[in-house]
PDB file of C-alpha atoms and ligand atoms in Angstrom:
ATOM      1  CA  MET A   1     -63.149  14.759 -23.348  1.00  0.00           C
ATOM      2  CA  PRO A   2     -65.173  17.289 -22.019  1.00  0.00           C
ATOM      3  CA  THR A   3     -63.743  19.680 -19.252  1.00  0.00           C
ATOM      4  CA  PRO A   4     -64.998  19.162 -15.996  1.00  0.00           C
ATOM      5  CA  ILE A   5     -66.344  22.833 -14.026  1.00  0.00           C
ATOM      6  CA  LEU A   6     -66.629  22.920 -10.526  1.00  0.00           C
ATOM      7  CA  ILE A   7     -69.814  24.732  -9.388  1.00  0.00           C
ATOM      8  CA  SER A   8     -69.561  25.507  -5.671  1.00  0.00           C
ATOM      9  CA  GLU A   9     -73.123  26.282  -4.180  1.00  0.00           C
ATOM     10  CA  VAL A  10     -72.771  29.304  -1.928  1.00  0.00           C
ATOM     11  CA  GLY A  11     -76.262  29.900  -1.187  1.00  0.00           C
ATOM     12  CA  PRO A  12     -76.587  28.602   2.660  1.00  0.00           C
ATOM     13  CA  ARG A  13     -73.908  31.447   3.069  1.00  0.00           C
ATOM     14  CA  ASP A  14     -74.135  34.316   0.510  1.00  0.00           C
ATOM     15  CA  GLY A  15     -77.763  33.968   0.239  1.00  0.00           C
ATOM     16  CA  LEU A  16     -78.960  33.520   3.702  1.00  0.00           C
ATOM     17  CA  GLN A  17     -77.328  36.054   4.818  1.00  0.00           C
ATOM     18  CA  SER A  18     -78.549  38.738   2.548  1.00  0.00           C
ATOM     19  CA  ILE A  19     -82.099  37.975   3.791  1.00  0.00           C
ATOM     20  CA  ASP A  20     -83.632  38.903   7.072  1.00  0.00           C
ATOM     21  CA  ARG A  21     -85.273  35.481   7.866  1.00  0.00           C
ATOM     22  CA  THR A  22     -83.296  32.586   9.554  1.00  0.00           C
ATOM     23  CA  LEU A  23     -83.532  29.282   8.233  1.00  0.00           C
ATOM     24  CA  PRO A  24     -84.050  26.579  10.389  1.00  0.00           C
ATOM     25  CA  THR A  25     -80.902  24.165  10.840  1.00  0.00           C
ATOM     26  CA  ALA A  26     -82.884  21.344   9.753  1.00  0.00           C
ATOM     27  CA  VAL A  27     -84.114  22.866   6.510  1.00  0.00           C
ATOM     28  CA  LYS A  28     -80.703  24.152   5.985  1.00  0.00           C
ATOM     29  CA  CYS A  29     -79.617  20.509   6.358  1.00  0.00           C
ATOM     30  CA  ALA A  30     -82.101  19.208   4.153  1.00  0.00           C
ATOM     31  CA  TRP A  31     -81.072  21.763   1.562  1.00  0.00           C
ATOM     32  CA  ILE A  32     -77.651  20.625   1.846  1.00  0.00           C
ATOM     33  CA  ASP A  33     -78.446  17.113   1.598  1.00  0.00           C
ATOM     34  CA  ALA A  34     -80.853  17.437  -1.709  1.00  0.00           C
ATOM     35  CA  LEU A  35     -77.745  19.569  -3.160  1.00  0.00           C
ATOM     36  CA  VAL A  36     -75.509  16.695  -2.705  1.00  0.00           C
ATOM     37  CA  GLU A  37     -77.979  14.245  -4.279  1.00  0.00           C
ATOM     38  CA  ALA A  38     -78.257  16.574  -7.384  1.00  0.00           C
ATOM     39  CA  GLY A  39     -74.656  16.143  -7.354  1.00  0.00           C
ATOM     40  CA  ILE A  40     -73.199  19.326  -5.963  1.00  0.00           C
ATOM     41  CA  THR A  41     -69.698  18.515  -4.832  1.00  0.00           C
ATOM     42  CA  GLU A  42     -68.862  21.697  -2.653  1.00  0.00           C
ATOM     43  CA  ILE A  43     -70.716  23.973  -0.764  1.00  0.00           C
ATOM     44  CA  GLU A  44     -69.828  27.078   1.487  1.00  0.00           C
ATOM     45  CA  VAL A  45     -72.430  25.902   4.088  1.00  0.00           C
ATOM     46  CA  GLY A  46     -72.165  29.213   6.528  1.00  0.00           C
ATOM     47  CA  SER A  47     -69.840  31.605   8.189  1.00  0.00           C
ATOM     48  CA  PHE A  48     -68.128  31.684  11.758  1.00  0.00           C
ATOM     49  CA  VAL A  49     -69.046  35.369  12.467  1.00  0.00           C
ATOM     50  CA  PRO A  50     -70.637  36.690  15.681  1.00  0.00           C
ATOM     51  CA  ALA A  51     -73.835  35.864  15.972  1.00  0.00           C
ATOM     52  CA  LYS A  52     -74.822  38.846  16.949  1.00  0.00           C
ATOM     53  CA  LEU A  53     -73.653  40.466  13.592  1.00  0.00           C
ATOM     54  CA  LEU A  54     -75.503  37.366  11.319  1.00  0.00           C
ATOM     55  CA  PRO A  55     -77.982  35.659  13.402  1.00  0.00           C
ATOM     56  CA  GLN A  56     -78.812  33.971  10.335  1.00  0.00           C
ATOM     57  CA  LEU A  57     -75.785  31.785  10.187  1.00  0.00           C
ATOM     58  CA  ALA A  58     -75.313  31.206  14.024  1.00  0.00           C
ATOM     59  CA  ASP A  59     -75.827  27.772  13.578  1.00  0.00           C
ATOM     60  CA  THR A  60     -72.829  27.376  11.107  1.00  0.00           C
ATOM     61  CA  ALA A  61     -70.864  24.565  13.593  1.00  0.00           C
ATOM     62  CA  ASP A  62     -74.004  22.506  13.453  1.00  0.00           C
ATOM     63  CA  VAL A  63     -74.529  22.602   9.641  1.00  0.00           C
ATOM     64  CA  VAL A  64     -70.477  21.906   9.115  1.00  0.00           C
ATOM     65  CA  ALA A  65     -71.067  18.843  11.550  1.00  0.00           C
ATOM     66  CA  HIS A  66     -74.285  17.896   9.220  1.00  0.00           C
ATOM     67  CA  ALA A  67     -72.318  18.402   5.936  1.00  0.00           C
ATOM     68  CA  ARG A  68     -69.143  16.608   6.697  1.00  0.00           C
ATOM     69  CA  GLN A  69     -71.358  13.044   6.970  1.00  0.00           C
ATOM     70  CA  HIS A  70     -71.324  13.449   2.989  1.00  0.00           C
ATOM     71  CA  LYS A  71     -68.558  11.455   1.663  1.00  0.00           C
ATOM     72  CA  GLY A  72     -66.867  13.269  -1.147  1.00  0.00           C
ATOM     73  CA  LEU A  73     -68.630  16.962  -0.389  1.00  0.00           C
ATOM     74  CA  THR A  74     -66.286  19.716   0.581  1.00  0.00           C
ATOM     75  CA  VAL A  75     -67.706  21.841   3.353  1.00  0.00           C
ATOM     76  CA  ALA A  76     -66.620  25.256   2.740  1.00  0.00           C
ATOM     77  CA  VAL A  77     -67.157  27.945   5.404  1.00  0.00           C
ATOM     78  CA  LEU A  78     -66.191  31.865   5.501  1.00  0.00           C
ATOM     79  CA  VAL A  79     -63.924  33.545   8.210  1.00  0.00           C
ATOM     80  CA  PRO A  80     -63.439  37.145   8.816  1.00  0.00           C
ATOM     81  CA  ASN A  81     -60.488  36.366  10.980  1.00  0.00           C
ATOM     82  CA  ALA A  82     -58.474  34.011  13.056  1.00  0.00           C
ATOM     83  CA  LYS A  83     -61.224  33.674  15.833  1.00  0.00           C
ATOM     84  CA  GLY A  84     -63.519  32.280  12.901  1.00  0.00           C
ATOM     85  CA  ALA A  85     -61.008  30.175  11.553  1.00  0.00           C
ATOM     86  CA  GLU A  86     -60.140  28.476  15.050  1.00  0.00           C
ATOM     87  CA  ALA A  87     -64.059  27.570  15.153  1.00  0.00           C
ATOM     88  CA  ALA A  88     -64.491  26.559  11.498  1.00  0.00           C
ATOM     89  CA  LEU A  89     -61.427  23.948  12.144  1.00  0.00           C
ATOM     90  CA  GLN A  90     -62.738  22.940  15.346  1.00  0.00           C
ATOM     91  CA  ALA A  91     -66.065  22.210  13.711  1.00  0.00           C
ATOM     92  CA  GLY A  92     -64.239  20.354  10.804  1.00  0.00           C
ATOM     93  CA  ALA A  93     -64.532  22.587   7.809  1.00  0.00           C
ATOM     94  CA  HIS A  94     -62.549  21.393   4.828  1.00  0.00           C
ATOM     95  CA  LYS A  95     -62.113  24.832   3.302  1.00  0.00           C
ATOM     96  CA  LEU A  96     -61.825  28.342   5.101  1.00  0.00           C
ATOM     97  CA  THR A  97     -62.183  31.315   2.843  1.00  0.00           C
ATOM     98  CA  LEU A  98     -60.936  34.720   4.360  1.00  0.00           C
ATOM     99  CA  PRO A  99     -62.114  37.557   2.224  1.00  0.00           C
ATOM    100  CA  LEU A 100     -60.109  40.776   1.802  1.00  0.00           C
ATOM    101  CA  SER A 101     -61.628  43.642   0.359  1.00  0.00           C
ATOM    102  CA  ALA A 102     -59.486  45.184  -2.715  1.00  0.00           C
ATOM    103  CA  SER A 103     -61.137  48.527  -1.339  1.00  0.00           C
ATOM    104  CA  GLU A 104     -59.842  49.476   1.836  1.00  0.00           C
ATOM    105  CA  THR A 105     -62.765  51.618   2.821  1.00  0.00           C
ATOM    106  CA  HIS A 106     -65.139  48.617   2.268  1.00  0.00           C
ATOM    107  CA  SER A 107     -62.492  46.479   4.292  1.00  0.00           C
ATOM    108  CA  LEU A 108     -62.587  48.873   7.322  1.00  0.00           C
ATOM    109  CA  LYS A 109     -66.395  49.041   7.093  1.00  0.00           C
ATOM    110  CA  ASN A 110     -67.129  45.715   6.697  1.00  0.00           C
ATOM    111  CA  LEU A 111     -64.636  43.829   8.856  1.00  0.00           C
ATOM    112  CA  ARG A 112     -63.405  46.776  10.675  1.00  0.00           C
ATOM    113  CA  ARG A 113     -59.707  46.034   9.783  1.00  0.00           C
ATOM    114  CA  THR A 114     -57.180  47.886   7.108  1.00  0.00           C
ATOM    115  CA  HIS A 115     -55.543  45.844   4.528  1.00  0.00           C
ATOM    116  CA  ALA A 116     -52.506  45.240   6.782  1.00  0.00           C
ATOM    117  CA  GLN A 117     -54.704  44.059   9.528  1.00  0.00           C
ATOM    118  CA  VAL A 118     -56.262  41.435   7.405  1.00  0.00           C
ATOM    119  CA  LEU A 119     -53.111  39.949   6.058  1.00  0.00           C
ATOM    120  CA  GLU A 120     -52.134  39.699   9.592  1.00  0.00           C
ATOM    121  CA  GLU A 121     -54.970  37.349  10.575  1.00  0.00           C
ATOM    122  CA  ALA A 122     -54.447  35.641   6.915  1.00  0.00           C
ATOM    123  CA  ARG A 123     -50.741  34.734   8.087  1.00  0.00           C
ATOM    124  CA  THR A 124     -51.950  33.568  11.609  1.00  0.00           C
ATOM    125  CA  ILE A 125     -55.068  31.445   9.828  1.00  0.00           C
ATOM    126  CA  ALA A 126     -52.274  30.075   7.597  1.00  0.00           C
ATOM    127  CA  ALA A 127     -50.305  28.896  10.740  1.00  0.00           C
ATOM    128  CA  MET A 128     -53.421  27.426  12.205  1.00  0.00           C
ATOM    129  CA  VAL A 129     -54.512  25.473   9.134  1.00  0.00           C
ATOM    130  CA  LYS A 130     -51.018  23.926   8.617  1.00  0.00           C
ATOM    131  CA  ALA A 131     -50.921  22.485  12.565  1.00  0.00           C
ATOM    132  CA  ALA A 132     -54.767  21.615  12.315  1.00  0.00           C
ATOM    133  CA  PRO A 133     -54.609  17.757  12.795  1.00  0.00           C
ATOM    134  CA  CYS A 134     -57.681  17.514  10.222  1.00  0.00           C
ATOM    135  CA  LYS A 135     -56.284  18.758   6.350  1.00  0.00           C
ATOM    136  CA  ALA A 136     -58.126  22.008   5.470  1.00  0.00           C
ATOM    137  CA  HIS A 137     -57.522  24.180   2.396  1.00  0.00           C
ATOM    138  CA  PHE A 138     -57.189  28.028   2.955  1.00  0.00           C
ATOM    139  CA  GLU A 139     -58.175  30.531   0.206  1.00  0.00           C
ATOM    140  CA  GLY A 140     -57.894  34.254   0.236  1.00  0.00           C
ATOM    141  CA  SER A 141     -60.623  35.887  -1.737  1.00  0.00           C
ATOM    142  CA  VAL A 142     -59.869  39.277  -2.979  1.00  0.00           C
ATOM    143  CA  SER A 143     -63.551  40.870  -2.601  1.00  0.00           C
ATOM    144  CA  THR A 144     -64.777  44.133  -4.614  1.00  0.00           C
ATOM    145  CA  ALA A 145     -62.007  42.883  -7.087  1.00  0.00           C
ATOM    146  CA  PHE A 146     -63.787  44.527  -9.676  1.00  0.00           C
ATOM    147  CA  GLY A 147     -65.144  47.723  -8.227  1.00  0.00           C
ATOM    148  CA  CYS A 148     -66.390  49.157  -4.831  1.00  0.00           C
ATOM    149  CA  THR A 149     -69.703  50.618  -4.150  1.00  0.00           C
ATOM    150  CA  LEU A 150     -67.881  52.873  -1.832  1.00  0.00           C
ATOM    151  CA  GLU A 151     -64.609  53.743  -3.618  1.00  0.00           C
ATOM    152  CA  GLY A 152     -65.573  53.139  -7.375  1.00  0.00           C
ATOM    153  CA  GLU A 153     -62.864  51.841  -9.559  1.00  0.00           C
ATOM    154  CA  VAL A 154     -60.495  49.191  -8.117  1.00  0.00           C
ATOM    155  CA  THR A 155     -57.294  48.986 -10.168  1.00  0.00           C
ATOM    156  CA  GLU A 156     -55.887  45.855 -11.885  1.00  0.00           C
ATOM    157  CA  ALA A 157     -52.486  46.778 -10.004  1.00  0.00           C
ATOM    158  CA  LYS A 158     -54.559  46.568  -6.713  1.00  0.00           C
ATOM    159  CA  VAL A 159     -55.829  43.369  -7.192  1.00  0.00           C
ATOM    160  CA  VAL A 160     -52.589  41.903  -8.407  1.00  0.00           C
ATOM    161  CA  GLU A 161     -50.878  43.172  -5.356  1.00  0.00           C
ATOM    162  CA  LEU A 162     -53.181  41.994  -2.611  1.00  0.00           C
ATOM    163  CA  ALA A 163     -53.373  38.807  -4.395  1.00  0.00           C
ATOM    164  CA  GLU A 164     -49.350  38.144  -4.318  1.00  0.00           C
ATOM    165  CA  ALA A 165     -49.789  39.362  -0.713  1.00  0.00           C
ATOM    166  CA  LEU A 166     -52.179  36.822   0.301  1.00  0.00           C
ATOM    167  CA  MET A 167     -50.208  34.029  -1.289  1.00  0.00           C
ATOM    168  CA  ALA A 168     -47.130  35.467   0.779  1.00  0.00           C
ATOM    169  CA  ALA A 169     -49.153  35.095   3.675  1.00  0.00           C
ATOM    170  CA  GLY A 170     -49.516  31.335   3.301  1.00  0.00           C
ATOM    171  CA  CYS A 171     -52.913  31.167   1.559  1.00  0.00           C
ATOM    172  CA  ASP A 172     -53.268  27.718  -0.319  1.00  0.00           C
ATOM    173  CA  GLU A 173     -54.862  29.763  -3.645  1.00  0.00           C
ATOM    174  CA  VAL A 174     -56.891  32.961  -4.303  1.00  0.00           C
ATOM    175  CA  GLY A 175     -59.915  33.653  -5.527  1.00  0.00           C
ATOM    176  CA  LEU A 176     -61.631  36.830  -6.954  1.00  0.00           C
ATOM    177  CA  SER A 177     -64.849  38.133  -6.169  1.00  0.00           C
ATOM    178  CA  ASP A 178     -67.368  40.494  -7.685  1.00  0.00           C
ATOM    179  CA  THR A 179     -68.724  41.390  -4.385  1.00  0.00           C
ATOM    180  CA  THR A 180     -70.832  44.500  -5.957  1.00  0.00           C
ATOM    181  CA  GLY A 181     -71.645  43.186  -9.618  1.00  0.00           C
ATOM    182  CA  TYR A 182     -69.337  45.545 -11.195  1.00  0.00           C
ATOM    183  CA  ALA A 183     -67.421  43.307 -13.510  1.00  0.00           C
ATOM    184  CA  ASN A 184     -67.709  43.038 -17.058  1.00  0.00           C
ATOM    185  CA  PRO A 185     -66.761  40.052 -19.332  1.00  0.00           C
ATOM    186  CA  ALA A 186     -63.406  42.324 -20.697  1.00  0.00           C
ATOM    187  CA  GLN A 187     -62.355  43.245 -17.453  1.00  0.00           C
ATOM    188  CA  VAL A 188     -62.496  39.677 -15.889  1.00  0.00           C
ATOM    189  CA  ARG A 189     -60.316  38.579 -18.580  1.00  0.00           C
ATOM    190  CA  ALA A 190     -57.614  41.521 -18.074  1.00  0.00           C
ATOM    191  CA  VAL A 191     -57.512  40.795 -14.175  1.00  0.00           C
ATOM    192  CA  VAL A 192     -57.397  37.186 -14.236  1.00  0.00           C
ATOM    193  CA  ARG A 193     -54.870  37.253 -16.852  1.00  0.00           C
ATOM    194  CA  ALA A 194     -52.929  39.807 -14.724  1.00  0.00           C
ATOM    195  CA  VAL A 195     -52.989  37.700 -11.233  1.00  0.00           C
ATOM    196  CA  HIS A 196     -52.286  34.825 -13.159  1.00  0.00           C
ATOM    197  CA  ALA A 197     -49.194  36.138 -14.470  1.00  0.00           C
ATOM    198  CA  ALA A 198     -48.236  37.450 -10.825  1.00  0.00           C
ATOM    199  CA  ILE A 199     -49.037  34.396  -8.979  1.00  0.00           C
ATOM    200  CA  GLY A 200     -49.380  31.306 -11.378  1.00  0.00           C
ATOM    201  CA  PRO A 201     -52.523  30.062 -13.007  1.00  0.00           C
ATOM    202  CA  GLU A 202     -52.688  26.945 -10.511  1.00  0.00           C
ATOM    203  CA  HIS A 203     -53.317  29.646  -7.454  1.00  0.00           C
ATOM    204  CA  LEU A 204     -56.037  31.247  -9.009  1.00  0.00           C
ATOM    205  CA  THR A 205     -58.764  28.729 -10.118  1.00  0.00           C
ATOM    206  CA  GLY A 206     -62.085  30.395  -8.953  1.00  0.00           C
ATOM    207  CA  LEU A 207     -64.675  33.220  -9.460  1.00  0.00           C
ATOM    208  CA  HIS A 208     -67.145  34.345  -7.029  1.00  0.00           C
ATOM    209  CA  LEU A 209     -69.785  36.384  -9.436  1.00  0.00           C
ATOM    210  CA  HIS A 210     -72.986  38.391  -8.814  1.00  0.00           C
ATOM    211  CA  ASN A 211     -75.692  39.221 -11.161  1.00  0.00           C
ATOM    212  CA  THR A 212     -76.438  42.717 -10.160  1.00  0.00           C
ATOM    213  CA  ARG A 213     -76.226  44.015 -13.814  1.00  0.00           C
ATOM    214  CA  GLY A 214     -76.878  41.159 -15.436  1.00  0.00           C
ATOM    215  CA  LEU A 215     -73.517  40.138 -16.651  1.00  0.00           C
ATOM    216  CA  GLY A 216     -72.891  37.093 -14.554  1.00  0.00           C
ATOM    217  CA  LEU A 217     -73.062  34.368 -17.265  1.00  0.00           C
ATOM    218  CA  ALA A 218     -71.264  36.614 -19.255  1.00  0.00           C
ATOM    219  CA  ASN A 219     -68.578  36.974 -16.845  1.00  0.00           C
ATOM    220  CA  VAL A 220     -68.347  33.251 -16.588  1.00  0.00           C
ATOM    221  CA  ILE A 221     -67.781  32.860 -20.342  1.00  0.00           C
ATOM    222  CA  ALA A 222     -64.733  35.222 -19.874  1.00  0.00           C
ATOM    223  CA  GLY A 223     -63.752  33.328 -16.952  1.00  0.00           C
ATOM    224  CA  LEU A 224     -63.823  29.836 -18.791  1.00  0.00           C
ATOM    225  CA  GLU A 225     -61.761  31.788 -21.510  1.00  0.00           C
ATOM    226  CA  VAL A 226     -58.948  32.420 -19.521  1.00  0.00           C
ATOM    227  CA  GLY A 227     -58.766  28.884 -17.552  1.00  0.00           C
ATOM    228  CA  ILE A 228     -61.100  29.260 -14.515  1.00  0.00           C
ATOM    229  CA  THR A 229     -62.431  26.088 -13.490  1.00  0.00           C
ATOM    230  CA  THR A 230     -64.559  26.959 -10.451  1.00  0.00           C
ATOM    231  CA  PHE A 231     -67.684  29.104  -9.889  1.00  0.00           C
ATOM    232  CA  ASP A 232     -69.361  30.255  -7.024  1.00  0.00           C
ATOM    233  CA  ALA A 233     -73.251  30.227  -7.425  1.00  0.00           C
ATOM    234  CA  SER A 234     -76.757  30.448  -5.341  1.00  0.00           C
ATOM    235  CA  LEU A 235     -79.612  28.179  -5.861  1.00  0.00           C
ATOM    236  CA  ALA A 236     -82.385  30.420  -6.922  1.00  0.00           C
ATOM    237  CA  GLY A 237     -80.084  33.355  -6.715  1.00  0.00           C
ATOM    238  CA  LEU A 238     -81.056  33.545  -3.334  1.00  0.00           C
ATOM    239  CA  GLY A 239     -80.783  36.912  -1.618  1.00  0.00           C
ATOM    240  CA  GLY A 240     -81.380  39.301  -4.357  1.00  0.00           C
ATOM    241  CA  CYS A 241     -79.506  42.837  -4.527  1.00  0.00           C
ATOM    242  CA  PRO A 242     -80.455  45.103  -2.038  1.00  0.00           C
ATOM    243  CA  PHE A 243     -79.007  47.963  -4.802  1.00  0.00           C
ATOM    244  CA  ALA A 244     -80.521  46.552  -7.720  1.00  0.00           C
ATOM    245  CA  PRO A 245     -84.202  45.288  -7.063  1.00  0.00           C
ATOM    246  CA  GLY A 246     -85.101  42.501  -9.363  1.00  0.00           C
ATOM    247  CA  ALA A 247     -81.909  41.302  -9.765  1.00  0.00           C
ATOM    248  CA  SER A 248     -80.763  37.939  -8.366  1.00  0.00           C
ATOM    249  CA  GLY A 249     -77.832  37.887  -5.789  1.00  0.00           C
ATOM    250  CA  ASN A 250     -74.882  35.459  -6.882  1.00  0.00           C
ATOM    251  CA  ILE A 251     -75.434  34.129 -10.429  1.00  0.00           C
ATOM    252  CA  VAL A 252     -78.316  31.254 -10.287  1.00  0.00           C
ATOM    253  CA  THR A 253     -76.995  27.966  -9.627  1.00  0.00           C
ATOM    254  CA  GLU A 254     -79.609  26.103 -12.224  1.00  0.00           C
ATOM    255  CA  ASP A 255     -78.598  28.597 -15.136  1.00  0.00           C
ATOM    256  CA  LEU A 256     -74.855  28.437 -14.611  1.00  0.00           C
ATOM    257  CA  ALA A 257     -75.259  24.379 -14.427  1.00  0.00           C
ATOM    258  CA  PHE A 258     -77.587  24.434 -17.520  1.00  0.00           C
ATOM    259  CA  MET A 259     -75.342  26.784 -19.920  1.00  0.00           C
ATOM    260  CA  LEU A 260     -72.180  24.679 -19.027  1.00  0.00           C
ATOM    261  CA  GLU A 261     -73.828  21.288 -19.541  1.00  0.00           C
ATOM    262  CA  ALA A 262     -75.318  22.706 -22.911  1.00  0.00           C
ATOM    263  CA  MET A 263     -71.975  23.575 -23.615  1.00  0.00           C
ATOM    264  CA  GLY A 264     -70.384  20.088 -23.178  1.00  0.00           C
ATOM    265  CA  TYR A 265     -68.608  21.044 -19.953  1.00  0.00           C
ATOM    266  CA  THR A 266     -69.363  18.514 -17.126  1.00  0.00           C
ATOM    267  CA  THR A 267     -70.569  19.748 -13.747  1.00  0.00           C
ATOM    268  CA  GLY A 268     -71.449  16.423 -12.465  1.00  0.00           C
ATOM    269  CA  ILE A 269     -74.786  17.896 -11.429  1.00  0.00           C
ATOM    270  CA  ASN A 270     -78.020  16.043 -12.562  1.00  0.00           C
ATOM    271  CA  LEU A 271     -80.139  19.316 -13.875  1.00  0.00           C
ATOM    272  CA  GLU A 272     -83.891  17.648 -13.272  1.00  0.00           C
ATOM    273  CA  LYS A 273     -82.690  16.760  -9.638  1.00  0.00           C
ATOM    274  CA  LEU A 274     -81.071  20.309  -8.998  1.00  0.00           C
ATOM    275  CA  LEU A 275     -84.329  22.164 -10.523  1.00  0.00           C
ATOM    276  CA  ASN A 276     -86.160  20.202  -7.809  1.00  0.00           C
ATOM    277  CA  VAL A 277     -84.129  21.288  -4.883  1.00  0.00           C
ATOM    278  CA  ARG A 278     -85.549  24.743  -5.440  1.00  0.00           C
ATOM    279  CA  GLN A 279     -88.869  23.459  -3.753  1.00  0.00           C
ATOM    280  CA  ILE A 280     -87.015  23.362  -0.484  1.00  0.00           C
ATOM    281  CA  LEU A 281     -86.451  27.220  -0.468  1.00  0.00           C
ATOM    282  CA  ALA A 282     -90.249  27.527  -1.885  1.00  0.00           C
ATOM    283  CA  ASP A 283     -91.662  26.257   0.779  1.00  0.00           C
ATOM    284  CA  ALA A 284     -89.181  27.344   3.766  1.00  0.00           C
ATOM    285  CA  LEU A 285     -89.151  31.004   2.607  1.00  0.00           C
ATOM    286  CA  PRO A 286     -92.791  31.677   1.396  1.00  0.00           C
ATOM    287  CA  GLY A 287     -92.641  35.053  -0.461  1.00  0.00           C
ATOM    288  CA  GLU A 288     -88.887  35.073  -1.036  1.00  0.00           C
ATOM    289  CA  PRO A 289     -88.106  35.928  -4.796  1.00  0.00           C
ATOM    290  CA  LEU A 290     -86.424  33.121  -6.544  1.00  0.00           C
ATOM    291  CA  TYR A 291     -84.329  33.968  -9.528  1.00  0.00           C
ATOM    292  CA  GLY A 292     -83.356  32.205 -12.477  1.00  0.00           C
ATOM    293  CA  PHE A 293     -84.506  31.402 -16.132  1.00  0.00           C
ATOM    294  CA  THR A 294     -84.209  27.862 -16.362  1.00  0.00           C
ATOM    295  CA  PRO A 295     -86.301  26.952 -13.237  1.00  0.00           C
ATOM    296  CA  ASP A 296     -89.169  28.924 -15.018  1.00  0.00           C
ATOM    297  CA  ALA A 297     -88.786  27.825 -18.515  1.00  0.00           C
ATOM    298  CA  GLY A 298     -87.900  24.123 -18.261  1.00  0.00           C
ATOM    299  CA  LEU A 299     -85.049  22.292 -19.808  1.00  0.00           C
ATOM    300  CA  PRO A 300     -85.488  22.133 -23.426  1.00  0.00           C
ATOM    301  CA  LEU A 301     -86.781  19.556 -25.478  1.00  0.00           C
ATOM    302  CA  GLY A 302     -85.003  16.479 -25.739  1.00  0.00           C
ATOM    303  CA  PHE A 303     -82.004  18.255 -23.766  1.00  0.00           C
ATOM    304  CA  LYS A 304     -79.081  15.875 -22.842  1.00  0.00           C
ATOM    305  CA  GLN A 305     -76.296  16.641 -20.462  1.00  0.00           C
ATOM    306  CA  ALA A 306     -72.756  16.000 -21.587  1.00  0.00           C
ATOM    307  CA  ALA A 307     -71.768  12.801 -19.473  1.00  0.00           C
TER     308      ALA A 307
HETATM  309 ZN1   ZN B 401     -71.006  37.205  -2.472  1.00  0.00          ZN
END
């Protein structure tokens, strides 16, 4: 039996927050519809942050409402704090992700909160999620888990400590994010193994990887080797990387899906349909760089998907 792997599309959140232009709500919804049609089953559709900070994502509640109409789709959102979580639950999001930066300097700069303050928010959110009438899943994501642009090295011990703290705060699971694109495959294996040993493999199943230094897919292979079954990715690697011109932002959904399907994993994604979704972004964001090798080269002659 081929192993199922979940590709969680984060373009509507991570991709769009990295570009200046605001995509109209109708285009976001059409993009989401096309992704679902191509077989994507989890999409991070936005972030509940103040509109003055990220005007690109100010319509997240409307996008959640639209996305929820797709049966079988997990509608995920990012929440920076309890206030955001309240709005997310009200909108009916299925999955809430709270980032906790392993680098405290990054946490102060990004969320203006210390580790202790973010963990306090996590406890509040966990209680809200439990009390909410609709069932939701609460993930604590250790960001800058493989290195930080402000602090440099992030130790394995720090990541383990924060993963344990997030679980203790009431998260259902913990994810690891290579926010800065510093990770390498050996490090991915080591850090995932260490966190698995601390909180149990069932509580860390997902990685959020960027392709800043071209190691995104190599890091996916490393993750697969140590039992990771969910990978975040962004269609066309939307958003790019401000620190590395020419590099995509997140790993590219199209390349990731091709690699996994070619290796015999099942993603549930129809590659032909997925490659066509790109046109929506090309039309809506003229001039925006769209990344990915598979979309440019096309599928190999006679390529057949595993399922
Ligand atoms: Zn990211």
